């Protein structure tokens, strides 16, 4: 969907080389989206359109990048967190049995793997052995120039808002504690195991 590429903040010359690929909106059910994602004719046509690199945003759904690998597309695996670790921490052992092998296959097949912490990088490196140099850390960060405190203000008149999944890895409980200590109202929007 080329109109979505315009939402990316990058030079026009770079944007001309980016192609976002996702199923049409009419594919509303999980089964229809799954069938769309593994359709070998669609995957072959993606490669024929000149796609050279597939970048994942998480491990879930990375099978599409792995299938594109079969057609000669290079893979950049970006992981905000290790899915298997999330399933382990949430005691979802059935999903852990599925996610751990998928991660291992993805990490080995990828040309490049990006994780957010050094601990995650070490975990990935231990799984892939000799290809450890392809793993790097790109931490999730807060722009402290944009989001910085004002020492002259004694109180905050507005509430802090959190929008996201309510899961342990999101560290929402520390946000709750910080707002309580600061005496700042907190609005939470989301669902999850901590709800």
mmCIF file of C-alpha atoms in Angstrom:
data_model
loop_
_atom_site.group_PDB
_atom_site.id
_atom_site.type_symbol
_atom_site.label_atom_id
_atom_site.label_comp_id
_atom_site.label_asym_id
_atom_site.label_seq_id
_atom_site.Cartn_x
_atom_site.Cartn_y
_atom_site.Cartn_z
ATOM 1 C CA UNK A 1 0.000 0.000 0.000
ATOM 2 C CA UNK A 2 2.087 2.823 -1.346
ATOM 3 C CA UNK A 3 -0.019 5.533 0.321
ATOM 4 C CA UNK A 4 1.115 4.208 3.739
ATOM 5 C CA UNK A 5 4.783 4.711 2.823
ATOM 6 C CA UNK A 6 4.170 8.462 2.995
ATOM 7 C CA UNK A 7 3.652 8.094 6.744
ATOM 8 C CA UNK A 8 7.334 7.180 7.155
ATOM 9 C CA UNK A 9 9.580 10.137 7.977
ATOM 10 C CA UNK A 10 12.429 9.607 5.500
ATOM 11 C CA UNK A 11 13.884 11.272 2.391
ATOM 12 C CA UNK A 12 11.796 10.844 -0.765
ATOM 13 C CA UNK A 13 14.652 9.000 -2.489
ATOM 14 C CA UNK A 14 14.557 6.344 0.231
ATOM 15 C CA UNK A 15 10.754 6.158 0.316
ATOM 16 C CA UNK A 16 10.746 5.259 -3.388
ATOM 17 C CA UNK A 17 12.607 2.078 -2.473
ATOM 18 C CA UNK A 18 10.289 0.978 0.369
ATOM 19 C CA UNK A 19 7.312 -1.254 -0.295
ATOM 20 C CA UNK A 20 4.897 -2.112 2.521
ATOM 21 C CA UNK A 21 3.267 -5.464 1.932
ATOM 22 C CA UNK A 22 0.199 -6.527 3.872
ATOM 23 C CA UNK A 23 -3.098 -8.234 3.126
ATOM 24 C CA UNK A 24 -6.044 -6.231 1.811
ATOM 25 C CA UNK A 25 -8.469 -4.949 4.450
ATOM 26 C CA UNK A 26 -11.178 -7.273 3.168
ATOM 27 C CA UNK A 27 -9.282 -10.216 4.645
ATOM 28 C CA UNK A 28 -10.742 -9.842 8.119
ATOM 29 C CA UNK A 29 -10.516 -13.360 9.549
ATOM 30 C CA UNK A 30 -7.348 -14.885 10.958
ATOM 31 C CA UNK A 31 -7.624 -17.839 8.604
ATOM 32 C CA UNK A 32 -7.931 -15.656 5.498
ATOM 33 C CA UNK A 33 -4.909 -13.576 6.577
ATOM 34 C CA UNK A 34 -2.909 -16.731 7.306
ATOM 35 C CA UNK A 35 -3.727 -18.236 3.915
ATOM 36 C CA UNK A 36 -2.799 -14.937 2.244
ATOM 37 C CA UNK A 37 0.548 -14.849 4.062
ATOM 38 C CA UNK A 38 1.651 -18.343 3.029
ATOM 39 C CA UNK A 39 0.373 -18.278 -0.564
ATOM 40 C CA UNK A 40 3.428 -19.402 -2.610
ATOM 41 C CA UNK A 41 2.269 -17.581 -5.762
ATOM 42 C CA UNK A 42 1.936 -14.334 -3.806
ATOM 43 C CA UNK A 43 5.368 -14.842 -2.239
ATOM 44 C CA UNK A 44 6.923 -15.517 -5.650
ATOM 45 C CA UNK A 45 5.276 -12.400 -7.079
ATOM 46 C CA UNK A 46 6.664 -10.316 -4.184
ATOM 47 C CA UNK A 47 10.173 -11.451 -5.118
ATOM 48 C CA UNK A 48 9.460 -10.854 -8.813
ATOM 49 C CA UNK A 49 8.431 -7.267 -7.948
ATOM 50 C CA UNK A 50 12.016 -6.658 -6.864
ATOM 51 C CA UNK A 51 11.747 -7.057 -3.094
ATOM 52 C CA UNK A 52 15.249 -7.860 -1.839
ATOM 53 C CA UNK A 53 14.967 -7.557 1.947
ATOM 54 C CA UNK A 54 12.165 -8.567 4.309
ATOM 55 C CA UNK A 55 12.169 -6.897 7.745
ATOM 56 C CA UNK A 56 10.135 -8.330 10.586
ATOM 57 C CA UNK A 57 8.795 -6.244 13.451
ATOM 58 C CA UNK A 58 8.445 -9.155 15.877
ATOM 59 C CA UNK A 59 8.860 -12.924 15.787
ATOM 60 C CA UNK A 60 5.107 -13.473 15.507
ATOM 61 C CA UNK A 61 4.359 -13.392 11.782
ATOM 62 C CA UNK A 62 7.995 -13.883 10.798
ATOM 63 C CA UNK A 63 7.117 -17.038 8.878
ATOM 64 C CA UNK A 64 6.361 -14.777 5.910
ATOM 65 C CA UNK A 65 9.955 -13.493 5.922
ATOM 66 C CA UNK A 66 11.200 -17.074 6.315
ATOM 67 C CA UNK A 67 9.119 -18.193 3.344
ATOM 68 C CA UNK A 68 10.397 -15.251 1.293
ATOM 69 C CA UNK A 69 13.898 -16.444 2.193
ATOM 70 C CA UNK A 70 13.157 -19.549 0.109
ATOM 71 C CA UNK A 71 12.735 -17.214 -2.874
ATOM 72 C CA UNK A 72 16.095 -15.528 -2.262
ATOM 73 C CA UNK A 73 14.915 -12.550 -0.213
ATOM 74 C CA UNK A 74 17.315 -11.497 2.545
ATOM 75 C CA UNK A 75 15.883 -11.275 6.086
ATOM 76 C CA UNK A 76 16.347 -8.592 8.740
ATOM 77 C CA UNK A 77 14.809 -9.912 11.978
ATOM 78 C CA UNK A 78 13.861 -7.076 14.310
ATOM 79 C CA UNK A 79 12.670 -8.183 17.735
ATOM 80 C CA UNK A 80 11.403 -5.754 20.333
ATOM 81 C CA UNK A 81 11.512 -8.629 22.803
ATOM 82 C CA UNK A 82 12.145 -12.369 22.727
ATOM 83 C CA UNK A 83 8.741 -13.966 22.215
ATOM 84 C CA UNK A 84 9.760 -17.222 23.907
ATOM 85 C CA UNK A 85 10.884 -15.298 26.992
ATOM 86 C CA UNK A 86 7.529 -13.521 27.097
ATOM 87 C CA UNK A 87 5.678 -16.843 26.919
ATOM 88 C CA UNK A 88 7.940 -18.280 29.627
ATOM 89 C CA UNK A 89 7.410 -15.307 31.963
ATOM 90 C CA UNK A 90 3.644 -15.445 31.358
ATOM 91 C CA UNK A 91 3.710 -19.222 32.015
ATOM 92 C CA UNK A 92 2.212 -19.917 28.613
ATOM 93 C CA UNK A 93 4.211 -23.078 28.011
ATOM 94 C CA UNK A 94 2.233 -24.318 25.015
ATOM 95 C CA UNK A 95 3.027 -21.112 23.092
ATOM 96 C CA UNK A 96 6.613 -21.348 24.352
ATOM 97 C CA UNK A 97 6.912 -24.738 22.632
ATOM 98 C CA UNK A 98 5.921 -23.085 19.350
ATOM 99 C CA UNK A 99 7.762 -19.770 19.694
ATOM 100 C CA UNK A 100 11.198 -21.041 20.763
ATOM 101 C CA UNK A 101 11.778 -23.148 17.618
ATOM 102 C CA UNK A 102 10.345 -20.394 15.380
ATOM 103 C CA UNK A 103 12.748 -17.880 16.925
ATOM 104 C CA UNK A 104 15.693 -20.229 16.528
ATOM 105 C CA UNK A 105 14.903 -20.840 12.860
ATOM 106 C CA UNK A 106 14.424 -17.109 12.264
ATOM 107 C CA UNK A 107 17.686 -16.125 13.969
ATOM 108 C CA UNK A 108 19.675 -18.686 12.004
ATOM 109 C CA UNK A 109 18.041 -17.804 8.670
ATOM 110 C CA UNK A 110 18.286 -14.020 9.118
ATOM 111 C CA UNK A 111 21.096 -11.988 7.637
ATOM 112 C CA UNK A 112 20.779 -9.505 10.501
ATOM 113 C CA UNK A 113 19.083 -9.673 13.925
ATOM 114 C CA UNK A 114 18.201 -6.598 15.994
ATOM 115 C CA UNK A 115 17.179 -6.864 19.657
ATOM 116 C CA UNK A 116 16.643 -4.174 22.309
ATOM 117 C CA UNK A 117 18.916 -5.372 25.140
ATOM 118 C CA UNK A 118 22.345 -6.934 25.523
ATOM 119 C CA UNK A 119 20.762 -9.804 27.483
ATOM 120 C CA UNK A 120 18.506 -10.572 24.512
ATOM 121 C CA UNK A 121 21.497 -10.337 22.171
ATOM 122 C CA UNK A 122 23.432 -12.854 24.274
ATOM 123 C CA UNK A 123 20.445 -15.205 24.230
ATOM 124 C CA UNK A 124 20.225 -14.993 20.434
ATOM 125 C CA UNK A 125 24.000 -15.377 20.015
ATOM 126 C CA UNK A 126 23.985 -18.509 22.144
ATOM 127 C CA UNK A 127 21.370 -20.045 19.849
ATOM 128 C CA UNK A 128 23.084 -19.280 16.541
ATOM 129 C CA UNK A 129 26.698 -19.971 17.467
ATOM 130 C CA UNK A 130 29.167 -18.964 14.777
ATOM 131 C CA UNK A 131 26.977 -16.242 13.251
ATOM 132 C CA UNK A 132 27.005 -14.080 16.393
ATOM 133 C CA UNK A 133 28.323 -10.974 14.578
ATOM 134 C CA UNK A 134 25.010 -10.553 12.772
ATOM 135 C CA UNK A 135 23.256 -9.742 16.086
ATOM 136 C CA UNK A 136 23.171 -6.146 17.314
ATOM 137 C CA UNK A 137 21.440 -4.143 20.017
ATOM 138 C CA UNK A 138 19.164 -1.242 19.032
ATOM 139 C CA UNK A 139 17.700 -0.158 22.364
ATOM 140 C CA UNK A 140 14.226 1.214 22.703
ATOM 141 C CA UNK A 141 14.783 4.726 23.932
ATOM 142 C CA UNK A 142 13.114 7.882 25.103
ATOM 143 C CA UNK A 143 14.213 11.142 23.498
ATOM 144 C CA UNK A 144 15.228 13.009 26.674
ATOM 145 C CA UNK A 145 15.470 16.302 24.799
ATOM 146 C CA UNK A 146 11.816 16.031 23.810
ATOM 147 C CA UNK A 147 10.584 14.415 27.055
ATOM 148 C CA UNK A 148 12.403 16.129 29.897
ATOM 149 C CA UNK A 149 11.313 17.388 33.258
ATOM 150 C CA UNK A 150 10.826 21.030 34.076
ATOM 151 C CA UNK A 151 12.601 21.766 37.375
ATOM 152 C CA UNK A 152 10.641 25.012 37.801
ATOM 153 C CA UNK A 153 7.277 23.223 37.924
ATOM 154 C CA UNK A 154 6.195 21.912 41.298
ATOM 155 C CA UNK A 155 3.081 20.042 40.139
ATOM 156 C CA UNK A 156 1.692 18.442 37.035
ATOM 157 C CA UNK A 157 -1.836 19.519 36.232
ATOM 158 C CA UNK A 158 -2.490 16.887 33.571
ATOM 159 C CA UNK A 159 -2.526 13.113 33.752
ATOM 160 C CA UNK A 160 0.021 10.710 32.371
ATOM 161 C CA UNK A 161 -1.485 8.281 29.868
ATOM 162 C CA UNK A 162 -0.322 4.767 29.030
ATOM 163 C CA UNK A 163 -1.673 3.015 25.942
ATOM 164 C CA UNK A 164 -0.542 -0.543 25.315
ATOM 165 C CA UNK A 165 -0.581 -4.160 26.381
ATOM 166 C CA UNK A 166 -0.812 -4.782 30.116
ATOM 167 C CA UNK A 167 1.940 -7.384 30.317
ATOM 168 C CA UNK A 168 4.973 -7.653 32.651
ATOM 169 C CA UNK A 169 7.535 -6.852 29.918
ATOM 170 C CA UNK A 170 5.899 -3.447 29.373
ATOM 171 C CA UNK A 171 6.886 -2.423 32.941
ATOM 172 C CA UNK A 172 3.517 -0.767 33.606
ATOM 173 C CA UNK A 173 3.734 -1.439 37.357
ATOM 174 C CA UNK A 174 6.801 0.810 37.655
ATOM 175 C CA UNK A 175 4.880 3.536 35.838
ATOM 176 C CA UNK A 176 2.055 3.146 38.369
ATOM 177 C CA UNK A 177 4.559 3.399 41.252
ATOM 178 C CA UNK A 178 6.284 6.447 39.738
ATOM 179 C CA UNK A 179 2.981 8.267 39.248
ATOM 180 C CA UNK A 180 1.925 7.429 42.798
ATOM 181 C CA UNK A 181 5.204 8.794 44.209
ATOM 182 C CA UNK A 182 4.951 11.920 42.044
ATOM 183 C CA UNK A 183 1.278 12.384 42.887
ATOM 184 C CA UNK A 184 0.385 12.447 39.201
ATOM 185 C CA UNK A 185 -2.898 11.041 37.877
ATOM 186 C CA UNK A 186 -2.445 8.063 35.543
ATOM 187 C CA UNK A 187 -4.824 6.878 32.826
ATOM 188 C CA UNK A 188 -4.273 3.340 31.538
ATOM 189 C CA UNK A 189 -5.737 2.081 28.264
ATOM 190 C CA UNK A 190 -5.124 -1.534 27.316
ATOM 191 C CA UNK A 191 -5.756 -5.153 28.113
ATOM 192 C CA UNK A 192 -3.606 -8.033 29.251
ATOM 193 C CA UNK A 193 -2.654 -10.315 32.110
ATOM 194 C CA UNK A 194 -2.054 -7.391 34.505
ATOM 195 C CA UNK A 195 -5.497 -5.925 33.928
#
